[in-house]
Coordinates of C-alpha atoms and ligand atoms in Angstrom, one line a residue:
Chain B
M1458 CA 104.0 79.8 117.9
N1459 CA 103.7 82.9 115.9
K1460 CA 100.3 83.2 114.2
Y1461 CA 99.6 85.4 111.2
L1462 CA 96.9 86.0 108.7
L1463 CA 98.2 85.5 105.2
Y1464 CA 97.2 87.5 102.2
P1465 CA 98.9 85.6 99.3
G1466 CA 97.9 87.8 96.4
C1467 CA 97.1 86.6 92.8
S1468 CA 100.6 86.1 91.5
M1469 CA 101.5 83.6 94.3
E1470 CA 99.1 81.3 92.6
S1471 CA 100.6 81.5 89.1
S1472 CA 103.7 83.4 88.0
A1473 CA 105.2 83.4 91.5
K1474 CA 104.3 79.9 92.5
A1475 CA 107.9 79.3 93.4
Y1476 CA 107.6 82.0 96.1
M1477 CA 104.6 80.2 97.7
E1478 CA 106.2 76.8 97.5
S1479 CA 109.4 78.1 99.2
L1480 CA 107.3 80.0 101.8
N1481 CA 105.5 76.8 102.7
A1482 CA 108.9 75.1 103.1
I1483 CA 110.2 77.5 105.6
V1484 CA 107.3 78.0 108.0
E1485 CA 107.9 74.7 109.8
P1486 CA 111.6 75.2 110.7
L1487 CA 110.8 78.7 111.9
D1488 CA 107.7 77.7 113.8
L1489 CA 105.4 80.1 112.0
H1490 CA 101.7 79.7 111.4
F1491 CA 100.0 81.3 108.5
E1492 CA 96.3 81.2 108.1
E1493 CA 95.1 82.3 104.7
I1494 CA 92.4 85.1 104.6
E1495 CA 89.4 83.3 103.4
D1496 CA 88.0 84.3 100.0
W1497 CA 90.5 87.2 99.6
N1498 CA 90.3 89.1 96.4
C1499 CA 92.8 90.9 94.2
C1500 CA 94.3 94.1 95.6
G1501 CA 94.0 95.9 92.3
A1502 CA 97.8 96.2 91.8
T1503 CA 98.5 99.7 90.5
E1504 CA 95.8 99.4 87.9
Y1505 CA 92.6 100.0 89.8
L1506 CA 93.8 103.0 91.6
G1507 CA 94.1 105.0 88.4
I1508 CA 90.6 104.2 87.3
N1509 CA 88.2 104.8 90.2
L1510 CA 89.2 105.9 93.7
I1511 CA 86.4 104.7 96.0
P1512 CA 86.0 101.3 94.2
A1513 CA 89.8 100.8 94.3
Y1514 CA 90.0 101.4 98.0
S1515 CA 86.8 99.3 98.6
L1516 CA 88.3 96.4 96.7
I1517 CA 91.4 96.5 98.9
A1518 CA 89.4 97.1 102.1
R1519 CA 87.3 94.0 101.5
N1520 CA 90.4 92.0 102.3
L1521 CA 91.0 94.0 105.4
A1522 CA 87.4 93.5 106.5
L1523 CA 87.6 89.8 105.9
A1524 CA 90.8 89.6 107.8
S1525 CA 89.5 91.5 110.8
K1526 CA 86.4 89.3 110.8
Q1527 CA 88.4 86.1 110.6
K1528 CA 90.5 86.9 113.7
N1529 CA 88.9 89.8 115.4
P1530 CA 91.6 91.4 117.3
V1531 CA 89.2 93.1 119.7
N1532 CA 87.2 90.2 121.0
G1533 CA 88.9 87.2 119.4
T1534 CA 91.0 85.0 121.7
G1535 CA 94.3 83.7 120.5
G1536 CA 93.7 85.9 117.4
T1537 CA 96.2 88.0 115.6
R1538 CA 96.0 91.5 114.2
T1539 CA 98.9 91.0 111.8
V1540 CA 98.3 90.5 108.1
V1541 CA 101.3 89.2 106.2
A1542 CA 101.6 90.0 102.5
P1543 CA 104.6 88.4 100.6
C1544 CA 104.1 90.6 97.5
S1545 CA 105.4 94.2 97.7
A1546 CA 102.5 95.6 95.7
C1547 CA 99.9 93.8 97.8
Y1548 CA 101.6 94.9 100.9
L1549 CA 101.7 98.5 99.9
N1550 CA 98.1 98.6 98.8
L1551 CA 96.8 97.0 102.0
A1552 CA 99.0 99.2 104.2
K1553 CA 98.1 102.3 102.2
A1554 CA 94.3 101.7 102.3
D1555 CA 94.6 101.3 106.1
H1556 CA 96.7 104.4 106.4
Y1557 CA 94.5 106.6 104.1
M1558 CA 91.3 105.5 105.7
Q1559 CA 92.7 106.9 108.9
E1560 CA 94.3 110.0 107.4
R1561 CA 91.2 110.9 105.4
P1562 CA 88.2 109.9 107.5
A1563 CA 85.9 111.0 104.7
L1564 CA 87.5 108.3 102.5
G1565 CA 87.2 105.8 105.4
L1566 CA 83.4 106.5 105.7
K1567 CA 82.8 106.1 102.0
V1568 CA 84.7 102.9 101.8
N1569 CA 82.8 101.5 104.8
E1570 CA 79.5 102.5 103.2
A1571 CA 80.5 100.5 100.2
L1572 CA 81.6 97.6 102.3
A1573 CA 78.3 97.7 104.1
A1574 CA 76.6 96.7 100.8
G1575 CA 78.4 93.3 101.2
D1576 CA 77.7 93.2 105.0
L1577 CA 81.3 94.0 105.8
Q1578 CA 83.1 96.8 107.7
Y1579 CA 86.6 97.6 108.5
K1580 CA 87.8 99.9 111.3
A1581 CA 91.0 101.5 110.0
G1582 CA 94.0 100.9 112.2
T1583 CA 92.8 97.7 113.8
L1584 CA 95.1 95.5 111.7
D1585 CA 98.8 95.6 111.3
V1586 CA 99.8 95.0 107.7
R1587 CA 103.3 93.7 107.2
H1588 CA 105.5 92.2 104.6
L1589 CA 106.9 88.7 104.9
I1590 CA 110.5 89.8 105.2
D1591 CA 109.5 92.2 108.0
I1592 CA 108.1 89.2 109.9
L1593 CA 111.1 87.1 109.3
V1594 CA 113.7 89.7 110.3
Y1595 CA 111.9 91.4 113.2
D1596 CA 109.5 88.8 114.7
V1597 CA 111.4 85.6 114.0
G1598 CA 114.8 87.2 114.2
L1599 CA 118.1 86.6 112.6
E1600 CA 119.3 84.5 115.5
K1601 CA 116.6 81.9 115.0
I1602 CA 117.2 81.9 111.2
R1603 CA 120.9 81.4 111.7
D1604 CA 120.2 78.5 114.0
A1605 CA 118.0 76.8 111.3
V1606 CA 120.8 76.9 108.7
V1607 CA 122.2 73.4 108.0
R1608 CA 123.7 74.2 104.7
P1609 CA 125.3 77.6 104.7
L1610 CA 125.3 79.4 101.4
T1611 CA 129.0 80.1 101.7
G1612 CA 130.5 81.4 98.5
L1613 CA 127.3 82.2 96.7
K1614 CA 127.7 85.8 95.5
V1615 CA 124.3 87.5 95.6
V1616 CA 122.9 91.0 95.4
P1617 CA 120.0 91.8 97.6
Y1618 CA 117.2 93.4 95.5
M1619 CA 114.5 95.0 97.7
G1620 CA 112.6 96.7 94.9
C1621 CA 110.8 100.1 95.3
M1622 CA 107.4 99.5 96.7
L1623 CA 108.5 97.7 99.9
P1624 CA 110.6 100.3 101.7
R1625 CA 108.8 103.3 100.1
P1626 CA 106.8 105.2 101.1
D1627 CA 106.9 103.4 104.4
Y1628 CA 103.9 104.8 106.2
Q1629 CA 104.5 102.6 109.2
H1630 CA 108.2 103.4 109.5
R1631 CA 109.2 99.7 109.4
W1632 CA 112.4 99.8 107.5
S1633 CA 115.9 100.7 108.4
D1634 CA 116.1 103.1 105.5
H1635 CA 113.9 104.2 102.5
E1636 CA 116.6 104.2 99.9
H1637 CA 119.0 101.6 101.2
P1638 CA 117.4 99.3 103.7
T1639 CA 119.6 96.5 105.0
E1640 CA 117.0 93.9 106.1
L1641 CA 117.5 91.7 103.1
D1642 CA 121.3 92.0 103.3
D1643 CA 121.2 90.9 106.9
L1644 CA 119.0 88.0 106.3
L1645 CA 121.1 86.7 103.4
R1646 CA 124.2 87.1 105.4
A1647 CA 122.6 85.0 108.2
L1648 CA 122.2 82.3 105.6
G1649 CA 125.9 82.4 105.0
A1650 CA 125.7 84.0 101.5
D1651 CA 128.3 86.3 100.2
V1652 CA 126.3 89.5 100.0
I1653 CA 127.5 92.2 97.6
D1654 CA 126.7 95.8 98.2
Y1655 CA 124.1 96.8 95.7
P1656 CA 123.3 100.5 95.5
L1657 CA 120.4 99.9 93.2
T1658 CA 118.6 97.7 95.7
T1659 CA 115.5 99.9 95.8
Q1660 CA 115.4 100.9 92.2
C1661 CA 112.2 100.1 90.2
C1662 CA 112.0 97.0 88.0
G1663 CA 109.5 98.8 85.7
G1664 CA 106.3 97.5 87.3
H1665 CA 103.6 97.2 84.7
M1666 CA 105.6 99.1 82.1
T1667 CA 106.8 95.8 80.6
Q1668 CA 103.2 95.5 79.3
I1669 CA 102.5 99.1 78.2
G1670 CA 105.8 100.8 77.6
P1671 CA 108.3 98.1 77.1
E1672 CA 111.3 100.4 76.3
T1673 CA 110.8 102.3 79.5
A1674 CA 110.8 99.0 81.4
F1675 CA 113.7 97.5 79.5
E1676 CA 116.0 100.3 80.5
L1677 CA 115.2 99.9 84.1
I1678 CA 115.7 96.2 84.0
R1679 CA 119.0 96.7 82.1
R1680 CA 120.4 99.0 84.8
L1681 CA 119.5 96.5 87.5
V1682 CA 121.0 93.5 85.8
A1683 CA 124.1 95.3 84.4
D1684 CA 125.0 96.6 87.7
A1685 CA 124.6 93.3 89.5
D1686 CA 126.7 91.7 86.8
E1687 CA 129.4 94.3 87.0
R1688 CA 129.6 93.7 90.7
G1689 CA 130.3 90.0 90.1
A1690 CA 126.9 88.7 91.4
Q1691 CA 126.0 85.2 90.6
M1692 CA 122.4 85.9 91.2
M1693 CA 119.9 88.6 92.3
V1694 CA 117.6 87.9 95.3
T1695 CA 114.1 89.4 95.5
V1696 CA 111.3 89.8 97.9
C1697 CA 108.6 90.6 95.3
P1698 CA 106.7 88.6 92.6
M1699 CA 106.6 91.6 90.2
C1700 CA 110.4 92.2 90.5
Q1701 CA 111.1 88.5 89.9
M1702 CA 108.8 88.4 86.9
N1703 CA 110.2 91.5 85.3
V1704 CA 113.9 90.8 85.8
D1705 CA 113.5 87.1 85.1
A1706 CA 110.9 86.6 82.4
Y1707 CA 111.7 89.8 80.5
Q1708 CA 115.5 89.6 80.7
N1709 CA 115.7 87.8 77.3
E1710 CA 113.5 90.5 75.7
M1711 CA 115.7 93.2 77.3
N1712 CA 118.8 91.5 75.9
N1713 CA 117.2 91.4 72.4
H1714 CA 116.3 95.1 72.7
F1715 CA 119.8 96.2 73.7
G1716 CA 121.9 93.5 72.0
T1717 CA 123.3 92.5 75.3
D1718 CA 123.8 89.0 76.6
Y1719 CA 123.0 88.9 80.4
H1720 CA 122.1 85.7 82.2
M1721 CA 121.4 86.9 85.7
P1722 CA 119.2 84.5 87.6
I1723 CA 116.8 86.0 90.2
L1724 CA 115.4 83.9 93.0
F1725 CA 113.0 84.7 95.9
F1726 CA 114.8 85.1 99.2
T1727 CA 112.6 82.3 100.6
Q1728 CA 114.1 79.9 98.0
L1729 CA 117.6 80.6 99.4
M1730 CA 116.3 80.2 102.9
G1731 CA 114.9 76.8 102.0
L1732 CA 118.2 75.8 100.5
A1733 CA 120.1 76.9 103.6
F1734 CA 117.6 75.0 105.7
G1735 CA 118.5 71.8 103.8
R1736 CA 115.4 71.5 101.6
E1737 CA 115.7 70.2 98.0
P1738 CA 115.6 72.7 95.1
K1739 CA 112.5 71.0 93.7
E1740 CA 110.5 71.6 96.8
L1741 CA 111.4 75.2 96.6
G1742 CA 110.2 75.8 93.0
I1743 CA 113.8 76.2 91.9
G1744 CA 113.9 75.6 88.1
A1745 CA 110.7 77.5 87.4
E1746 CA 112.8 80.7 86.8
M1747 CA 113.3 81.6 83.1
V1748 CA 117.0 82.5 83.6
N1749 CA 118.3 79.3 85.0
S1750 CA 120.0 79.4 88.4
R1751 CA 121.6 76.0 87.9
N1752 CA 125.1 77.3 87.3
A1753 CA 124.9 79.8 90.2
L1754 CA 123.8 77.2 92.6
A1755 CA 126.5 74.7 91.4
N1756 CA 128.9 77.1 93.1
I1757 CA 127.6 76.0 96.5
G1758 CA 127.3 72.4 95.5
V1759 CA 123.5 72.4 95.0
E1760 CA 122.5 70.3 92.1
V1761 CA 119.4 71.4 90.3
P1762 CA 117.9 68.6 88.2
V1763 CA 117.4 69.4 84.5
T1764 CA 113.8 70.0 83.8
Q1765 CA 112.3 70.3 80.4
E1766 CA 113.5 73.5 78.8
P1767 CA 111.0 75.8 77.2
A1768 CA 111.1 76.6 73.5
A1769 CA 114.6 77.5 72.3
P1770 CA 115.6 81.1 73.1
R1771 CA 115.5 83.5 70.3
K1772 CA 118.7 84.1 68.3
K1773 CA 120.4 87.3 69.3
D1774 CA 120.3 89.0 65.9
E1775 CA 116.8 88.1 65.2
G1776 CA 115.6 91.2 67.0
L1777 CA 112.2 91.7 68.4
P1778 CA 109.3 93.1 66.5
M1779 CA 108.7 96.1 68.7
P1780 CA 105.9 98.5 68.4
R1781 CA 106.9 101.7 66.6
R1782 CA 108.2 104.2 69.1
W1783 CA 106.5 107.6 68.8
T1784 CA 109.0 110.3 68.9
K1785 CA 108.2 113.4 70.9
H1786 CA 108.2 115.3 67.7
E1787 CA 105.5 113.0 66.3
D1788 CA 103.5 113.3 69.5
R1789 CA 103.4 117.0 69.1
K1790 CA 102.3 116.8 65.5
E1791 CA 99.6 114.5 66.6
A1792 CA 98.5 117.0 69.3
V1793 CA 98.4 119.9 66.9
K1794 CA 96.2 118.1 64.4
Chain O
M662 CA 95.9 125.1 67.0
D663 CA 96.8 128.4 68.5
D664 CA 96.8 127.6 72.2
R665 CA 98.5 124.3 71.7
G666 CA 101.2 126.3 70.1
H667 CA 101.5 128.1 73.4
A668 CA 101.7 124.9 75.2
E669 CA 104.7 124.0 73.2
Q670 CA 106.4 127.3 74.1
R671 CA 105.7 126.8 77.7
L672 CA 107.5 123.5 77.7
V673 CA 110.7 125.2 76.6
W674 CA 110.4 127.9 79.1
F675 CA 109.9 125.5 82.0
G676 CA 112.9 123.6 80.9
C677 CA 115.2 126.6 81.2
G678 CA 115.2 126.6 85.0
T679 CA 113.2 127.9 87.9
E680 CA 114.2 131.6 87.9
A681 CA 112.7 132.4 84.6
M682 CA 109.6 130.4 85.2
M683 CA 107.2 132.4 87.4
P684 CA 107.0 135.6 85.3
Q685 CA 106.4 133.5 82.2
M686 CA 103.7 131.6 83.8
T687 CA 101.9 134.8 84.9
D688 CA 102.2 136.1 81.4
E689 CA 100.8 132.9 80.1
R690 CA 97.9 133.0 82.6
V691 CA 97.0 136.5 81.6
R692 CA 97.0 135.6 78.0
A693 CA 94.9 132.5 78.7
G694 CA 92.5 134.8 80.5
L695 CA 92.7 132.9 83.7
S696 CA 92.1 134.6 87.0
H697 CA 94.2 133.5 90.1
E698 CA 91.2 131.8 91.7
E699 CA 90.6 129.7 88.6
D700 CA 94.2 128.6 88.6
L701 CA 94.0 127.3 92.1
S702 CA 90.7 125.6 91.5
L703 CA 92.3 122.9 89.4
L704 CA 95.0 122.4 92.0
H705 CA 92.3 122.0 94.7
E706 CA 90.3 119.7 92.5
V707 CA 93.2 117.3 92.0
S708 CA 94.1 117.6 95.7
M709 CA 90.6 116.7 96.8
K710 CA 90.3 113.8 94.5
T711 CA 93.5 112.3 95.8
A712 CA 93.4 109.5 98.4
G713 CA 95.0 110.6 101.6
V714 CA 96.3 114.1 102.1
S715 CA 98.1 115.0 98.9
R716 CA 99.9 118.2 100.2
L717 CA 100.0 119.2 96.6
E718 CA 99.5 122.9 97.6
M719 CA 102.8 122.7 99.5
C720 CA 105.0 122.1 96.4
I721 CA 107.8 124.6 96.4
Q722 CA 109.0 123.7 92.9
C723 CA 112.4 122.4 94.1
G724 CA 112.6 119.8 91.4
T725 CA 113.7 117.0 93.6
C726 CA 111.0 114.8 92.2
G727 CA 112.1 115.1 88.6
G728 CA 115.7 114.7 89.6
S729 CA 114.9 111.5 91.5
C730 CA 112.6 109.9 88.9
P731 CA 114.1 106.9 87.1
V732 CA 111.8 107.4 84.1
A733 CA 111.8 111.2 83.8
K734 CA 113.5 111.0 80.4
D735 CA 110.5 109.4 78.9
M736 CA 108.1 111.9 80.4
D737 CA 106.6 114.9 78.6
H738 CA 106.9 116.8 81.8
T739 CA 108.7 116.1 85.0
P740 CA 106.4 115.9 88.1
R741 CA 107.6 119.4 89.1
M742 CA 106.7 120.8 85.8
L743 CA 103.3 119.1 85.9
F744 CA 102.5 120.6 89.3
A745 CA 103.5 124.1 88.0
M746 CA 101.1 123.5 85.2
L747 CA 98.4 122.4 87.6
R748 CA 98.9 125.6 89.6
A749 CA 98.6 127.6 86.4
G750 CA 95.3 125.9 85.6
M751 CA 96.5 124.2 82.4
R752 CA 93.9 121.5 82.7
E753 CA 94.1 120.1 79.2
E754 CA 97.8 120.1 78.9
V755 CA 98.1 118.4 82.3
L756 CA 95.6 115.7 81.5
R757 CA 97.1 115.1 78.1
S758 CA 100.6 114.7 79.4
N759 CA 102.1 111.2 79.3
T760 CA 103.7 111.8 82.7
Q761 CA 101.1 110.1 84.8
W762 CA 101.1 107.1 82.4
I763 CA 104.9 106.8 82.4
C764 CA 105.1 107.0 86.2
V765 CA 105.9 103.5 87.5
S766 CA 104.8 104.2 91.1
C767 CA 108.3 103.7 92.5
Y768 CA 107.8 106.4 95.3
H769 CA 111.3 107.6 94.9
C770 CA 110.1 111.2 94.6
V771 CA 107.7 110.7 97.5
V772 CA 110.3 109.8 100.0
R773 CA 112.6 112.6 98.8
C774 CA 110.2 115.5 98.5
P775 CA 111.0 118.0 101.1
Q776 CA 107.4 119.0 101.3
E777 CA 106.1 115.5 101.6
V778 CA 103.8 115.8 98.6
H779 CA 102.2 112.4 97.8
I780 CA 103.3 112.6 94.2
A781 CA 102.6 109.0 93.2
D782 CA 99.0 109.3 94.5
V783 CA 98.6 112.5 92.6
M784 CA 99.6 110.6 89.5
Y785 CA 96.8 108.1 90.1
T786 CA 94.3 111.0 90.4
L787 CA 95.5 112.5 87.1
K788 CA 95.2 109.1 85.4
G789 CA 91.6 108.9 86.6
M790 CA 90.8 112.5 85.5
A791 CA 92.4 112.0 82.1
I792 CA 90.4 108.8 81.5
K793 CA 87.2 110.5 82.5
A794 CA 87.9 113.5 80.3
K795 CA 89.0 111.1 77.6
L796 CA 92.3 113.1 77.3
Y797 CA 95.3 110.9 77.1
A798 CA 98.5 110.7 75.3
N799 CA 98.8 107.9 72.8
S800 CA 99.2 105.3 75.5
T801 CA 97.8 101.9 75.8
A802 CA 98.0 102.2 79.6
P803 CA 94.4 103.3 80.2
D804 CA 93.2 100.3 78.3
F805 CA 95.5 98.0 80.1
S806 CA 94.2 99.2 83.4
Q807 CA 90.6 98.9 82.2
T808 CA 91.3 95.3 81.1
F809 CA 92.8 94.5 84.4
V810 CA 89.8 96.1 86.2
D811 CA 87.4 94.0 84.0
M812 CA 89.2 90.8 85.0
V813 CA 89.0 91.7 88.7
E814 CA 85.4 92.7 88.4
S815 CA 84.5 89.4 86.7
Y816 CA 86.6 87.0 88.8
G817 CA 87.7 88.8 91.9
R818 CA 91.3 87.8 91.1
S819 CA 93.6 89.0 88.4
F820 CA 94.3 86.6 85.5
E821 CA 97.7 87.2 84.1
M822 CA 97.4 85.0 81.1
G823 CA 94.1 86.5 80.0
L824 CA 95.3 90.0 80.7
A825 CA 98.6 89.7 78.8
S826 CA 97.1 87.9 75.8
R827 CA 94.1 90.3 75.5
H828 CA 96.3 93.3 75.8
Y829 CA 98.9 92.1 73.4
L830 CA 96.4 90.9 70.8
K831 CA 94.7 94.3 70.9
H832 CA 97.7 96.6 71.0
F833 CA 100.9 94.8 70.0
P834 CA 99.8 92.0 67.7
L835 CA 103.2 92.2 66.0
R836 CA 104.9 91.5 69.3
L837 CA 102.9 88.4 70.0
P838 CA 105.2 86.0 68.0
G839 CA 108.2 87.4 69.7
M840 CA 106.5 86.8 73.1
M841 CA 105.6 83.2 72.4
P842 CA 108.8 81.6 73.7
M843 CA 108.5 83.4 76.9
G844 CA 104.8 82.7 77.2
L845 CA 105.3 79.0 76.4
G846 CA 108.2 78.9 78.9
M847 CA 106.0 80.4 81.6
I848 CA 103.3 77.8 80.8
T849 CA 105.6 74.8 80.7
K850 CA 107.1 76.0 84.0
G851 CA 103.7 76.1 85.5
R852 CA 103.8 79.9 86.0
M853 CA 100.7 80.8 83.9
A854 CA 97.3 79.6 84.9
L855 CA 95.3 78.9 81.8
T856 CA 92.0 79.5 83.4
P857 CA 91.0 82.3 85.8
K858 CA 90.2 81.6 89.4
R859 CA 87.0 83.0 90.7
I860 CA 86.5 84.0 94.4
K861 CA 83.6 82.3 96.3
H862 CA 81.6 85.4 97.1
M863 CA 81.8 87.2 93.8
D864 CA 78.3 88.5 94.4
Q865 CA 79.4 90.2 97.6
L866 CA 82.3 91.9 95.9
T867 CA 80.1 93.0 93.0
K868 CA 77.7 94.6 95.5
I869 CA 80.5 96.4 97.2
L870 CA 82.0 97.7 94.0
N871 CA 78.6 98.8 92.6
R872 CA 77.9 100.8 95.8
A873 CA 81.4 102.2 95.6
K874 CA 80.9 103.3 92.1
Q875 CA 77.7 105.1 93.1
L876 CA 79.6 106.8 95.9
E877 CA 82.3 107.8 93.5
M878 CA 79.8 109.5 91.2
T879 CA 78.3 111.5 94.0
S880 CA 81.5 112.6 95.7
Ligands
SF4_987 S1 110.0 117.4 95.2 FE1 108.1 118.0 96.2 S2 108.3 120.2 96.6 FE2 109.9 119.6 95.2 S3 109.1 120.0 93.1 FE3 108.6 117.9 93.6 S4 106.6 117.9 94.5 FE4 107.4 120.0 94.6
SF4_988 S1 106.7 107.6 91.7 FE1 106.5 108.1 89.5 S2 107.1 110.3 89.4 FE2 107.8 109.5 91.3 S3 110.0 108.9 91.0 FE3 108.7 107.1 90.7 S4 108.2 107.0 88.5 FE4 108.9 109.1 89.0

């Protein structure tokens, strides 16, 4: 049995619940064992890093310290030194903190000094921080995944969307390529899906810009969705809660902004694994997506029960009351004042 | 004001291409009364404040970063331009730039930079410096980050519902009605927790963060 320490991250409890549900549904057929890091805290996403350096890294390192305490790889028996993060941003933050604490010993010392205030410490390099798909492709292996498939996804046309934070900057050299990694393609192929080549696979979904600079984010989302649509994809498949949220929940806003009419569902790769392993859509959180995947899944004979629909979608010509965009010219006037 | 007028001119020069840039910068530096050492001190400051080894000094102005950046068109300065300005000691212009706030941390530039400059991390450093110097472009980003940090410092976990509603109420009240269907959809689909989750040992986290903040001040 493969044992791992799980760092779920905040979104797995709310906006990306479906990811957690589908993850729970695939551990058993793959003989995986995840133990949640007790009392883990938020990794700070990209927000904390821009505010205060040492607190940001101390926040992240508390999780590493808790993990190494829980299953001390040095003297623990039957322990594990591998931390699994299913969220790309969490993964990157944890891996980065570990990496920088080694690369910059002065940073490591300060972070440990801060941790000491809470009776914790973390020796950089003792844990192995990895993303969920890394575990599935490289530890479990595609063979075993193929063997667990009872309902191949034959005929489901998908684009694999890796997102940016997972294969880049890749401190640990885990991925087949920085710009066009093939891990997700291979995994989806093992499930029997019809995988469409997707050059934008590592392009950014906009990250937190949906909140603070919506036009910037909308353009990034539009590119992703338009290209997937043009290539004949019936759905996009993601490995990251942030990517799912941006492409899914903001797709309608994006459509309103550009006057387009895309309906491109985006599901977590674990949801498709669950389906291929014969689980029911409901157990996998399917139906929680804002852009419904029902039609796409009907192509492979999966029936998604109709759940209560949210408030009616906005009419296309209604437009969105957007904040006024400052033009560069106005910016300059402002600066000259 | 006068020297802001210069800043405007500089933007145009930088945009013309690399050949013309260096002499103009020197000219500019002389006019601004900056010595060579002073120029580099800003570069070093940013480099030292960056987590990990930034390699900022190694930038050869090749422009790969700007050319790879998916959001460069919304930036006041491309990363390359910004680093040239850092080298030239243009502190205020750099900190006022919207570039670090537009950067979405996609690391595209980072994996392509021939000099392995940790560009995305430098952007975090510049955000922090801009906030401390209270110099930022008209962006709601610093406030968003602060709201996020407040949530984490109170609960230990982020609280998407609280974060989004607080941020929208404050900065985009007009967008709120438009966001309602999505918000409601997220709630009916069970994707938005209505109350924040607090970690068990919040006191421990608070102690760690307080100590970290002291260390930040003294470093
Ligand atoms: S890609 Fe690297 S070396 Fe080239 S301009 Fe950008 S930071 Fe400098
Ligand atoms: S990390 Fe920032 S600067 Fe670099 S390519 Fe991405 S958005 Fe542009």
